[in-house]
PDB file of C-alpha atoms and ligand atoms in Angstrom:
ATOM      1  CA  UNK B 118       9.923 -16.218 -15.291  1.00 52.00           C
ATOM      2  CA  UNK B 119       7.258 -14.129 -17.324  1.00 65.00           C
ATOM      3  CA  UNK B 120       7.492 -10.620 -17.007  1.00 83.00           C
ATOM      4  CA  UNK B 121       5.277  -8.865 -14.729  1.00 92.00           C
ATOM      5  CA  UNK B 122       2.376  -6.935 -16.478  1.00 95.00           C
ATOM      6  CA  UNK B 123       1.286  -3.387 -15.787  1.00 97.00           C
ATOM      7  CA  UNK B 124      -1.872  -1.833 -16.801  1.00 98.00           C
ATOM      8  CA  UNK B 125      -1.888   2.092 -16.604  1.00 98.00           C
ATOM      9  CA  UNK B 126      -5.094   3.803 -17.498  1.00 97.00           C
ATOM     10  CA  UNK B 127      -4.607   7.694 -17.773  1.00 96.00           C
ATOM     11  CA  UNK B 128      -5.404  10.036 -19.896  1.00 95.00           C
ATOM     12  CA  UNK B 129      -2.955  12.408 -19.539  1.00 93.00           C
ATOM     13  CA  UNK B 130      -0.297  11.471 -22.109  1.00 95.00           C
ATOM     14  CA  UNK B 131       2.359  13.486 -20.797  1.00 93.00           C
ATOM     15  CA  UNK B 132       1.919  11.040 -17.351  1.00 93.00           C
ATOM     16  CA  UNK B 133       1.036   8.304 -19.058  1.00 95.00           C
ATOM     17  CA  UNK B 134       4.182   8.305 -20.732  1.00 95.00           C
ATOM     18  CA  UNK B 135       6.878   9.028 -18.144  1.00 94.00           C
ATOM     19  CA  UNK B 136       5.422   5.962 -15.993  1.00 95.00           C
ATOM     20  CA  UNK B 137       5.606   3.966 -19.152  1.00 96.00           C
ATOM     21  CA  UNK B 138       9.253   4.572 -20.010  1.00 96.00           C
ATOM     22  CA  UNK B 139      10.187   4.240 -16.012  1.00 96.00           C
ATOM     23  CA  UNK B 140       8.633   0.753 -15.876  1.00 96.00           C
ATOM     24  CA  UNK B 141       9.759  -0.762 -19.724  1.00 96.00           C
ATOM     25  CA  UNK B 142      13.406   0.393 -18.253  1.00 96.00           C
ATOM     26  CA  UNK B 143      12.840  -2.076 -15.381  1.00 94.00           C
ATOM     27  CA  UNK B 144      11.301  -5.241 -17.665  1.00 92.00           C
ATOM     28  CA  UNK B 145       7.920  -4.592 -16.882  1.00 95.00           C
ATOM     29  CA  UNK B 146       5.650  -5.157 -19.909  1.00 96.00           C
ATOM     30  CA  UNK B 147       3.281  -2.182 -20.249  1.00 97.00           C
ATOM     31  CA  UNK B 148      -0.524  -2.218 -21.141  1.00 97.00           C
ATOM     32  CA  UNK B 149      -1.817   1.248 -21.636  1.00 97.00           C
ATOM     33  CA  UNK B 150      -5.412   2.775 -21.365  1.00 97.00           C
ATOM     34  CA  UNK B 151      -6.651   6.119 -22.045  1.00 96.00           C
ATOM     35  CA  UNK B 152     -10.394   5.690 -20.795  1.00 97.00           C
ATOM     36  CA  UNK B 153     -12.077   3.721 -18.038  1.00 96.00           C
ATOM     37  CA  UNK B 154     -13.852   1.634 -21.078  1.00 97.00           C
ATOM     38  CA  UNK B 155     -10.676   0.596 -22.748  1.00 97.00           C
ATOM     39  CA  UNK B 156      -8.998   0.173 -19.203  1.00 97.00           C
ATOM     40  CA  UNK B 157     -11.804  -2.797 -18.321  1.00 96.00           C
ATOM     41  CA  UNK B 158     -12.033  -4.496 -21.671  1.00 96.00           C
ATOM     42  CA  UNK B 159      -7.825  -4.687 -20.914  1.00 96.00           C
ATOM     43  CA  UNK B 160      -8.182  -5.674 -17.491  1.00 95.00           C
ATOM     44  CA  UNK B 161     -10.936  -8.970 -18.720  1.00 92.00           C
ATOM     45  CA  UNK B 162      -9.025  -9.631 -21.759  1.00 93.00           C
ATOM     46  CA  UNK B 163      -4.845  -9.291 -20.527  1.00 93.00           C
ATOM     47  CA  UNK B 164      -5.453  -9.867 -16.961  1.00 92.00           C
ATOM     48  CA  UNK B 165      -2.819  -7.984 -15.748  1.00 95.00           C
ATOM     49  CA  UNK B 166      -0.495  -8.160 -12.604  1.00 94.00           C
ATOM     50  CA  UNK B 167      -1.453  -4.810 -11.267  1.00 96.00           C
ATOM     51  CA  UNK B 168      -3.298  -1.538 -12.298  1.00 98.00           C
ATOM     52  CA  UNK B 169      -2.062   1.971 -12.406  1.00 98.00           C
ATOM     53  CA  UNK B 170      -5.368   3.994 -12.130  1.00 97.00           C
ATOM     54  CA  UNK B 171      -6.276   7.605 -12.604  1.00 95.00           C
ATOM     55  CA  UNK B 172      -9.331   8.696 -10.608  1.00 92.00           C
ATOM     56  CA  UNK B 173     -10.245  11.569 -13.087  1.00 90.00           C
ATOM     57  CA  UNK B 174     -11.122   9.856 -16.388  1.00 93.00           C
ATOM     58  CA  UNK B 175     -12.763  11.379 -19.338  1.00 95.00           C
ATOM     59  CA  UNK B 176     -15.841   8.567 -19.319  1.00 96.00           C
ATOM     60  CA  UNK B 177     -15.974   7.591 -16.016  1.00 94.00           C
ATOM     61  CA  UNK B 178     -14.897   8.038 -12.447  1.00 92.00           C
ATOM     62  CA  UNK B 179     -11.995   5.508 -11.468  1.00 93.00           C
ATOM     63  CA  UNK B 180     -14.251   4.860  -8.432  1.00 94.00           C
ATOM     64  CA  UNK B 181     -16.469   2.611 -10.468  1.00 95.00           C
ATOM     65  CA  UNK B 182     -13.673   0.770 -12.112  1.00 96.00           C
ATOM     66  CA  UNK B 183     -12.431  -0.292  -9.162  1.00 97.00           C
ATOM     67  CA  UNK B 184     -15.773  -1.157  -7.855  1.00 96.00           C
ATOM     68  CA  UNK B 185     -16.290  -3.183 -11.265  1.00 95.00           C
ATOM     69  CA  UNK B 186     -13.013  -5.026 -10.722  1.00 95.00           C
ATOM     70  CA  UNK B 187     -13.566  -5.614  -6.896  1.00 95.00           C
ATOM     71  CA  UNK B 188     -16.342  -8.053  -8.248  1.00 93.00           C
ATOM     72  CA  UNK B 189     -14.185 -10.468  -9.195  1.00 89.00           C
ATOM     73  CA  UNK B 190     -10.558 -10.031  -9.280  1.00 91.00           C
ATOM     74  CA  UNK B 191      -8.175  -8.584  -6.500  1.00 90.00           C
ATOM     75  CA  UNK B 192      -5.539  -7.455  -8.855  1.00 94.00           C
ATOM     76  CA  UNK B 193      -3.723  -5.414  -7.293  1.00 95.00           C
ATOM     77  CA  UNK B 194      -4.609  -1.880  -7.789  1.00 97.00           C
ATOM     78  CA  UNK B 195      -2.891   1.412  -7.398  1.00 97.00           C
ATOM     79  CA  UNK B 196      -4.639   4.897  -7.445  1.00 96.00           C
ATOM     80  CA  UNK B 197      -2.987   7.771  -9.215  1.00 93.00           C
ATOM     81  CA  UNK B 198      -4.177  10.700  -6.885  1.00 87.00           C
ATOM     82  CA  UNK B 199      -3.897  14.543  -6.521  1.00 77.00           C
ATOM     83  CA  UNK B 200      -1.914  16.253  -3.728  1.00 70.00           C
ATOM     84  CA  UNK B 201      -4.488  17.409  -1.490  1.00 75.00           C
ATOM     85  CA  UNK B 202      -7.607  14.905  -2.384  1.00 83.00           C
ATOM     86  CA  UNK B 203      -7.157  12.938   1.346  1.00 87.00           C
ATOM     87  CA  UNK B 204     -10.970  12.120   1.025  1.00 90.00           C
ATOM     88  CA  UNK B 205     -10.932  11.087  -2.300  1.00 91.00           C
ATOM     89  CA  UNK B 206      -8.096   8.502  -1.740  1.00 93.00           C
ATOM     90  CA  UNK B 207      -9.576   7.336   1.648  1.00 93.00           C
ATOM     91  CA  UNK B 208     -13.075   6.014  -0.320  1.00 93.00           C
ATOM     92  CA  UNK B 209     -10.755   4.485  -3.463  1.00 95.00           C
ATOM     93  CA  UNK B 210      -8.973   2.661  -0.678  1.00 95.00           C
ATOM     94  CA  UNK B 211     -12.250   1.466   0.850  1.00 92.00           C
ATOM     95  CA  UNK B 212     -13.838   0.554  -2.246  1.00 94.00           C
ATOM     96  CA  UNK B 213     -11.040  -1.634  -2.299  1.00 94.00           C
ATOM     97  CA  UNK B 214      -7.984   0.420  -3.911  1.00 96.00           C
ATOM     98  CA  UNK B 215      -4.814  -1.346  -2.411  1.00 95.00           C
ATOM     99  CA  UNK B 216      -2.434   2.029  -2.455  1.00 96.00           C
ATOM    100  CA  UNK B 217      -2.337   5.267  -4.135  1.00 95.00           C
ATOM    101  CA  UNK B 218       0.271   7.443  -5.096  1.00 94.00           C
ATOM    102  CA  UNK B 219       0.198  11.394  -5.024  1.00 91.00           C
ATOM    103  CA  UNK B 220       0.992  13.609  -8.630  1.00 88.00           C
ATOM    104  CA  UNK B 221       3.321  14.643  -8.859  1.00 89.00           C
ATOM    105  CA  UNK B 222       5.657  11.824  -8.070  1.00 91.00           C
ATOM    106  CA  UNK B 223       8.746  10.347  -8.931  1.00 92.00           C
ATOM    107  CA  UNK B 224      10.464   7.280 -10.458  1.00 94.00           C
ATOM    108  CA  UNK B 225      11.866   5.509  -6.732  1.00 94.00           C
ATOM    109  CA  UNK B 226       8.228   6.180  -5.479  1.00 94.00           C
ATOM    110  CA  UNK B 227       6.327   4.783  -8.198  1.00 95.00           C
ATOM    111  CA  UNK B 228       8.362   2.020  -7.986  1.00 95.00           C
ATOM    112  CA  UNK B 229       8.390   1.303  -4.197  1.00 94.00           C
ATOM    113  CA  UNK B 230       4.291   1.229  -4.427  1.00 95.00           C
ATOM    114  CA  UNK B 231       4.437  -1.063  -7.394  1.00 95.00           C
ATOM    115  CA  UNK B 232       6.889  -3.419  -5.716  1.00 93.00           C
ATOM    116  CA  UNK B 233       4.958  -3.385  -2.098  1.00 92.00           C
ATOM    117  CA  UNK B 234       1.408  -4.089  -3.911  1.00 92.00           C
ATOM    118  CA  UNK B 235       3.285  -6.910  -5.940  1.00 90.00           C
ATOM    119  CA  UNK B 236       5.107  -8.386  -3.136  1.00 86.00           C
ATOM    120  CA  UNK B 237       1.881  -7.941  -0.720  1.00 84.00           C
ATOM    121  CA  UNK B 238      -0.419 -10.150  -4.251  1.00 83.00           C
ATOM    122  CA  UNK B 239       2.064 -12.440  -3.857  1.00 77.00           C
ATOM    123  CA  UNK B 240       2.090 -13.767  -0.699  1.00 72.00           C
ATOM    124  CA  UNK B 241      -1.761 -13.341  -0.114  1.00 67.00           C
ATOM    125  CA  UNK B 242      -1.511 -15.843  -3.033  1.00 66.00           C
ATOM    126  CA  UNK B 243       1.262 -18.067  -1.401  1.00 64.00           C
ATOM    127  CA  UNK B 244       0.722 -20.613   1.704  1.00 55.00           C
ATOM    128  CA  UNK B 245      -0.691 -18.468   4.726  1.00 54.00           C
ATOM    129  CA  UNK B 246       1.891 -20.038   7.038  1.00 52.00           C
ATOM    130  CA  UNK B 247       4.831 -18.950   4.511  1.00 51.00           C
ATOM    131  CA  UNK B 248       2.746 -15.565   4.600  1.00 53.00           C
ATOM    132  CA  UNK B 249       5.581 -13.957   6.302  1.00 63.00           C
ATOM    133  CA  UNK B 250       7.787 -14.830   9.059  1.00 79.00           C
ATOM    134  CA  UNK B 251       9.499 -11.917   9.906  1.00 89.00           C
ATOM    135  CA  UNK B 252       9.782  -8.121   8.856  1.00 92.00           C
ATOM    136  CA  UNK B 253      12.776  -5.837   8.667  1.00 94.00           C
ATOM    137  CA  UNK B 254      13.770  -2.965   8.353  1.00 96.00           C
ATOM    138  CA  UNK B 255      16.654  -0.647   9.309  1.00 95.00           C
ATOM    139  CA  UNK B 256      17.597  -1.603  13.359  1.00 95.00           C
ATOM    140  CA  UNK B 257      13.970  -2.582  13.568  1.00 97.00           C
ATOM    141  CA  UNK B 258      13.057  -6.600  13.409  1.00 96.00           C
ATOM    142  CA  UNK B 259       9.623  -7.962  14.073  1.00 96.00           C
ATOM    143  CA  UNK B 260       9.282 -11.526  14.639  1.00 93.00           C
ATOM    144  CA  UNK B 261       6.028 -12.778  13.773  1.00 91.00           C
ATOM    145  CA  UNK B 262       5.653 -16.455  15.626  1.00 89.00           C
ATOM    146  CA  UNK B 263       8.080 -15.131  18.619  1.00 91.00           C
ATOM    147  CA  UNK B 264       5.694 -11.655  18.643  1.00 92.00           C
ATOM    148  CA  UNK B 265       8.911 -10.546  19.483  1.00 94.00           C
ATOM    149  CA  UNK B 266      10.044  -6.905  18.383  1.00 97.00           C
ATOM    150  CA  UNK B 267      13.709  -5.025  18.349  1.00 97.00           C
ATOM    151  CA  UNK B 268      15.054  -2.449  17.645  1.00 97.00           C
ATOM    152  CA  UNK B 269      19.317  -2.868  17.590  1.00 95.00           C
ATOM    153  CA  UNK B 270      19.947  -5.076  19.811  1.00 93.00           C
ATOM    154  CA  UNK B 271      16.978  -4.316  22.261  1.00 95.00           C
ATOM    155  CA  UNK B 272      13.937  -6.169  22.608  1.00 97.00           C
ATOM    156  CA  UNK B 273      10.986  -3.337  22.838  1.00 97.00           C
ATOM    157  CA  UNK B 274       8.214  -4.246  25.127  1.00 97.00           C
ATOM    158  CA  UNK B 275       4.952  -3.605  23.385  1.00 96.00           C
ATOM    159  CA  UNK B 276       1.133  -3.884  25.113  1.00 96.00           C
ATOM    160  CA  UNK B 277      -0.942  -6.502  22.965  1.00 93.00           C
ATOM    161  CA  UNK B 278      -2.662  -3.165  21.287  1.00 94.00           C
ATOM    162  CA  UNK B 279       0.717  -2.207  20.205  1.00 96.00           C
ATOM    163  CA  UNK B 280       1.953  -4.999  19.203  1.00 96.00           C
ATOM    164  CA  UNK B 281      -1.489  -5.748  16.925  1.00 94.00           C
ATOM    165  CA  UNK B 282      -1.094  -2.425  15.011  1.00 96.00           C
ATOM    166  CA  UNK B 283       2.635  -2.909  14.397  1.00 97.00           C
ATOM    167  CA  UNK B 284       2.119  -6.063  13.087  1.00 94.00           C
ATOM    168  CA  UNK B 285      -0.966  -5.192  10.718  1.00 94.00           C
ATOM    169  CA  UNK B 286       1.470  -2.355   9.516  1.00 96.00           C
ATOM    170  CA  UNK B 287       4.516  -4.709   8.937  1.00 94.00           C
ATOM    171  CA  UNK B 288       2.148  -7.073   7.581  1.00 90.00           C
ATOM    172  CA  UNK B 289       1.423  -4.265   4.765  1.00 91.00           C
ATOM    173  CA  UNK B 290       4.966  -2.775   5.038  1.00 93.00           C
ATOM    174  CA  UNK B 291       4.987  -0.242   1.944  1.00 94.00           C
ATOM    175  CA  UNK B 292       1.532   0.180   1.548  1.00 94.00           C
ATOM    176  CA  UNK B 293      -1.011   2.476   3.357  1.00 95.00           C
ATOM    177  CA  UNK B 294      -3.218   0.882   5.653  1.00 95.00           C
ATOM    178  CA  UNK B 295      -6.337   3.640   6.076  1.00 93.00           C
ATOM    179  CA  UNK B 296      -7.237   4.495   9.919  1.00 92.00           C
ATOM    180  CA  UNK B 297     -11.113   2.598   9.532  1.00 90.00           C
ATOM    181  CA  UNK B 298      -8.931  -0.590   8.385  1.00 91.00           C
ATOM    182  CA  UNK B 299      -6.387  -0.658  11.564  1.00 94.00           C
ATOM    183  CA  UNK B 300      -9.242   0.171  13.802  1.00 92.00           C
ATOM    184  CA  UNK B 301     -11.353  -2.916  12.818  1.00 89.00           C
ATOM    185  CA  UNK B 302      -8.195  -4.877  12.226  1.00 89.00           C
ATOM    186  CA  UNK B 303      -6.724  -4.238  15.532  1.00 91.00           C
ATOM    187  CA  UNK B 304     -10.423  -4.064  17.654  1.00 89.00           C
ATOM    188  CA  UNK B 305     -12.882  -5.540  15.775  1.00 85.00           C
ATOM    189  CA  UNK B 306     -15.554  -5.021  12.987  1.00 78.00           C
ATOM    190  CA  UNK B 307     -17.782  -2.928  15.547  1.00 76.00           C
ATOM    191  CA  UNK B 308     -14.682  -0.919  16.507  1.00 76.00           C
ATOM    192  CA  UNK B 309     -15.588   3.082  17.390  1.00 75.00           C
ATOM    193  CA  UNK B 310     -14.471   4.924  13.867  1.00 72.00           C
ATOM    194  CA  UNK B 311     -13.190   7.906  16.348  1.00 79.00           C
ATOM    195  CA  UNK B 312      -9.226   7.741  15.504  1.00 86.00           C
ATOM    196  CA  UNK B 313      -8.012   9.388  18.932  1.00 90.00           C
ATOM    197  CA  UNK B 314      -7.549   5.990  20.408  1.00 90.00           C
ATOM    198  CA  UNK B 315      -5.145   5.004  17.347  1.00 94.00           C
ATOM    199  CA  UNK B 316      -3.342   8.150  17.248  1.00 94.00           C
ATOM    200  CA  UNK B 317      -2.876   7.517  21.255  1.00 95.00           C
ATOM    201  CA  UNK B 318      -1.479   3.997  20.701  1.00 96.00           C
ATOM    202  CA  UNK B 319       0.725   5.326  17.881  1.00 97.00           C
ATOM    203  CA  UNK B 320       2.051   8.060  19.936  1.00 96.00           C
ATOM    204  CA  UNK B 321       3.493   5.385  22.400  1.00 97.00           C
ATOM    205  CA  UNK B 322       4.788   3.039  19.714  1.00 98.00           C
ATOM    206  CA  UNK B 323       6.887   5.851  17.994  1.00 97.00           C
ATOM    207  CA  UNK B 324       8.294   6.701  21.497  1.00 97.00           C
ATOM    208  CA  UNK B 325       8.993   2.930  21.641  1.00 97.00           C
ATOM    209  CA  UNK B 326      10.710   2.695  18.546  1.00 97.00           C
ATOM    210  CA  UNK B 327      11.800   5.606  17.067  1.00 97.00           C
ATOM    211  CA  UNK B 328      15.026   7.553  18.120  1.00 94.00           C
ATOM    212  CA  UNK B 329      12.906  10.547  17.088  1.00 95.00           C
ATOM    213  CA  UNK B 330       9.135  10.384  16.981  1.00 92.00           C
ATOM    214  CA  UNK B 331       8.869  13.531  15.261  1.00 91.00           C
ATOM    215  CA  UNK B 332      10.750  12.491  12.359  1.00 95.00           C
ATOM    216  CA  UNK B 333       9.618   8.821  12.017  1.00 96.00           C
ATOM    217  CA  UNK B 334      12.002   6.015   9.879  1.00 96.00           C
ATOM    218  CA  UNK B 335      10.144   3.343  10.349  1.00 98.00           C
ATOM    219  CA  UNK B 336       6.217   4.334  10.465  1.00 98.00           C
ATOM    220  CA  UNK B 337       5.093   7.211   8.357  1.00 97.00           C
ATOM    221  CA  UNK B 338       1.663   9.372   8.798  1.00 95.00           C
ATOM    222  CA  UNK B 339      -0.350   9.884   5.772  1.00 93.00           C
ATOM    223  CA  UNK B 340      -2.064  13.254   6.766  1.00 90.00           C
ATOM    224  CA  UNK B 341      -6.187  12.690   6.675  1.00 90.00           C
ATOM    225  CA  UNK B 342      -5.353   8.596   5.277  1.00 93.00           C
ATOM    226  CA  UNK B 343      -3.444   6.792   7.553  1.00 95.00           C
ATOM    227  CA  UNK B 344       0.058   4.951   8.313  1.00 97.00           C
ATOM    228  CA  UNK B 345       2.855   3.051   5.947  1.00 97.00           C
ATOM    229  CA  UNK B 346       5.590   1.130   7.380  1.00 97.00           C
ATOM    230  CA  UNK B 347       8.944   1.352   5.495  1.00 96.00           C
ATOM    231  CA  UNK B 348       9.499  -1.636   3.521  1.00 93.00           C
ATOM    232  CA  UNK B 349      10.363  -4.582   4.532  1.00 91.00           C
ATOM    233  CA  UNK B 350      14.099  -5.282   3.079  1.00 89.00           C
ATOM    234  CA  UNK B 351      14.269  -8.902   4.459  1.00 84.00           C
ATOM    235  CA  UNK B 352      13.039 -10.303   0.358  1.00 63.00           C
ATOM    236  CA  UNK B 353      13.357  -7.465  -2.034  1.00 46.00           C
ATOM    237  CA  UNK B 354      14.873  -9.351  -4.607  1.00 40.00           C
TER     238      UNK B 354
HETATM  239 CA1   CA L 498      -7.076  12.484 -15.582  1.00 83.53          CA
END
């Protein structure tokens, strides 16, 4: 199998450099970028597996890149963001970002993103019916064709709501999924973009599932972005 190809435009060396080493130590090949210019001729040239991306280039914003690249690729692309810049990452992931990842972070998290984008590629790439038959994680199993969800040995009973947001989550397990893409997921392309109704439906699927719904394990809240599930650990070979 060919190694796996990752394309990190940055222009901070310093960064550009630690995620280099971290990903060479686990076989990746590397492909680096210091501009937004160099990053595309890169992308059209190497065509690589997925794209580490820096908002705040030097020539141009990392907004337009991944508009650019939206035209006709959907490499998988990750969005290197600052702590507190919740608005900034929302309209990268609607412009068609697939995950971010917050400065500074560290080796297990950059990982984990890269391996739930790659894993995510994958199977949009593989036969839709092999797309995924079940998700796990933890005590918690979610059966796909049964619609059937546990948690130990007990079978939770979920409304059809529920069970559609839990399933677009475990369908994305690892990676963000922003409110405005649940919402129209879950009710439809003319859904209402107020977020109350989500955060009510949450609120009863954390009581549902976790042991503590103020301390989630198996769906997380991205302040201002949206929700990740924990990854699923039935294929992380
Ligand atoms: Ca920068």
């Amino acid at each position: 199998m060919s190694k796996c190809s990752i394309l990190i435009i940055e222009d901070e060396k310093k960064i550009q450099v630690f995620m280099g080493k971290v990903l060479k130590r686990q076989e990746y090949r590397v492909l680096y970028a210091d501009t937004g210019a160099q990053g595309l001729d890169i992308i059209r040239s190497q065509c690589p597996d997925i794209i580490l991306l820096d908002l705040g280039l030097p020539d141009m914003n990392g907004d337009d890149i991944i508009k650019e690249v939206r035209r006709w690729s959907s490499i998988p692309i990750i969005v290197i963001s600052a702590r507190t810049a919740e608005r900034e990452k929302v309209i990268a992931l609607d412009l068609g970002a697939d995950d971010y990842i917050t400065k500074p972070f560290g080796t297990s998290e950059l990982l984990a993103r890269i391996r739930a984008s790659l894993r995510h590629s994958s199977r949009l790439r593989a036969d839709a019916n092999h797309y995924q038959t079940s998700y796990r994680h933890g005590n918690m199993t979610l059966n796909f064709s049964k619609r059937l969800l546990t948690v130990g040995a007990a079978e939770v009973h979920l409304t059809p709501i529920e069970y559609k947001i839990v399933a677009c989550l475990a369908q994305n397990s690892g990676k963000v999924v922003t409110y405005s893409s649940i919402l129209s997921n879950v009710w439809g392309p003319y859904a209402d973009g107020d977020n109350k109704i989500l955060r009510v439906n949450m609120a009863n699927i954390r009581r549902k599932i976790e042991a503590d719904p103020a301390q989630p394990k198996y769906i997380f809240t991205e302040v201002g972005v949206g929700y990740r599930m924990a990854e699923d650990e039935t294929d992380n070979s």
